[in-house]
Coordinates of C-alpha atoms in Angstrom, one line a residue:
Q1 CA 6.3 -26.0 -9.8
V2 CA 4.4 -22.9 -10.8
Q3 CA 5.3 -19.7 -9.1
L4 CA 3.1 -16.6 -9.0
V5 CA 4.3 -13.0 -8.3
E6 CA 1.8 -10.2 -7.8
S7 CA 2.7 -6.5 -8.1
G8 CA 1.2 -3.1 -8.8
G9 CA -0.5 -2.4 -5.5
G10 CA -0.2 0.8 -3.6
L11 CA -2.0 3.7 -1.8
V12 CA -4.7 5.4 -3.9
Q13 CA -7.4 7.9 -3.2
P14 CA -11.1 6.8 -3.4
G15 CA -12.1 7.0 -7.0
G16 CA -8.6 6.3 -8.2
S17 CA -7.2 3.5 -10.3
L18 CA -4.6 0.8 -10.1
R19 CA -3.5 -2.0 -12.4
L20 CA -2.2 -5.2 -10.7
S21 CA 0.0 -7.7 -12.5
C22 CA 0.4 -11.4 -11.9
A23 CA 3.5 -12.9 -13.4
A24 CA 3.6 -16.7 -13.7
S25 CA 6.7 -18.9 -14.1
G26 CA 5.3 -20.8 -17.0
S27 CA 2.7 -20.7 -19.7
I28 CA -0.3 -21.6 -17.6
F29 CA -3.1 -19.2 -18.7
S30 CA -4.1 -21.4 -21.7
I31 CA -4.3 -24.4 -19.3
Y32 CA -5.8 -23.2 -16.1
A33 CA -8.7 -20.9 -15.2
M34 CA -7.3 -18.1 -13.2
G35 CA -8.6 -15.6 -10.7
W36 CA -7.8 -12.6 -8.6
Y37 CA -8.5 -13.0 -4.9
R38 CA -8.3 -10.5 -2.1
Q39 CA -8.0 -10.7 1.7
A40 CA -8.8 -7.9 4.1
P41 CA -7.5 -8.0 7.7
G42 CA -9.5 -10.4 9.8
K43 CA -11.5 -11.7 6.8
Q44 CA -11.5 -14.7 4.5
R45 CA -9.8 -14.6 1.1
D46 CA -12.4 -14.0 -1.5
L47 CA -12.5 -14.4 -5.3
V48 CA -13.2 -11.1 -7.0
A49 CA -12.5 -11.8 -10.7
S50 CA -11.8 -14.8 -12.9
I51 CA -10.9 -15.6 -16.4
L52 CA -11.4 -19.0 -18.1
T53 CA -9.1 -20.6 -20.6
G54 CA -11.5 -19.7 -23.4
G55 CA -11.4 -16.0 -22.3
N56 CA -14.7 -15.8 -20.5
T57 CA -14.6 -13.6 -17.4
N58 CA -16.7 -13.2 -14.3
Y59 CA -16.7 -10.8 -11.4
A60 CA -17.9 -10.6 -7.8
D61 CA -20.9 -8.2 -7.5
S62 CA -18.8 -5.9 -5.3
V63 CA -16.4 -5.1 -8.2
K64 CA -18.5 -5.7 -11.3
G65 CA -18.3 -2.7 -13.6
R66 CA -15.2 -1.3 -11.9
F67 CA -12.6 -4.1 -12.3
T68 CA -11.4 -5.8 -15.5
I69 CA -9.4 -9.0 -15.6
S70 CA -7.2 -9.8 -18.6
R71 CA -4.2 -11.9 -19.5
D72 CA -1.3 -11.9 -21.9
N73 CA -0.4 -15.5 -22.6
G74 CA 2.8 -14.6 -24.5
E75 CA 4.1 -12.7 -21.4
N76 CA 2.7 -15.2 -18.9
T77 CA 1.1 -12.3 -17.1
M78 CA -2.4 -11.6 -15.9
Y79 CA -3.8 -8.2 -15.0
L80 CA -6.5 -6.7 -12.9
Q81 CA -7.4 -3.1 -13.9
M82 CA -9.2 -1.5 -10.9
N83 CA -11.1 1.7 -11.4
S84 CA -13.4 3.8 -9.2
L85 CA -11.7 2.3 -6.2
K86 CA -13.4 2.3 -2.8
P87 CA -12.1 2.0 0.7
E88 CA -13.7 -1.4 1.0
D89 CA -11.4 -2.6 -1.8
T90 CA -8.5 -2.3 0.6
A91 CA -6.9 -5.7 0.9
V92 CA -4.0 -7.9 -0.1
Y93 CA -4.6 -9.1 -3.6
Y94 CA -3.4 -12.5 -4.8
C95 CA -3.7 -14.4 -8.1
N96 CA -4.1 -18.2 -8.4
Q97 CA -5.7 -21.1 -10.2
L98 CA -9.4 -20.9 -10.0
G99 CA -9.8 -24.5 -9.0
L100 CA -9.4 -25.9 -5.5
D101 CA -5.9 -27.3 -6.2
H102 CA -4.3 -23.9 -6.0
F103 CA -0.7 -23.3 -6.8
P104 CA 1.5 -22.0 -3.9
W105 CA 0.2 -18.6 -2.9
G106 CA 2.5 -15.7 -3.7
Q107 CA 3.2 -12.8 -1.4
G108 CA 0.3 -10.8 -2.7
T109 CA 0.3 -7.0 -3.3
Q110 CA -1.2 -4.5 -0.9
V111 CA -3.9 -2.2 -2.1
T112 CA -4.9 0.6 0.2
V113 CA -7.8 3.0 -0.7
S114 CA -7.8 5.9 1.6
S115 CA -8.1 9.7 1.7

């Protein structure tokens, strides 16, 4: 089955930038709508950005204008460019199918925004 591996997280100052990567085990991005999710301690996992098979993108209001989702179908990789990071962006970030029938969740990648 499809495996997803997130990477690129780390510790960054407020206002800084990070680029997260989501590597898939197969060519899935032309078949499934995909999204980036994040989960902060004690909170639910929320969708923050999505990209449809046709390339249309959408963003949660909290990240709109700061985050950009993209994909490279040939490399089976999806990205999340995060700019102007805020402390409230601190969370574990995951990628997965946008639909309810998610693939198995990966380990996620920790993003910490702190001075």
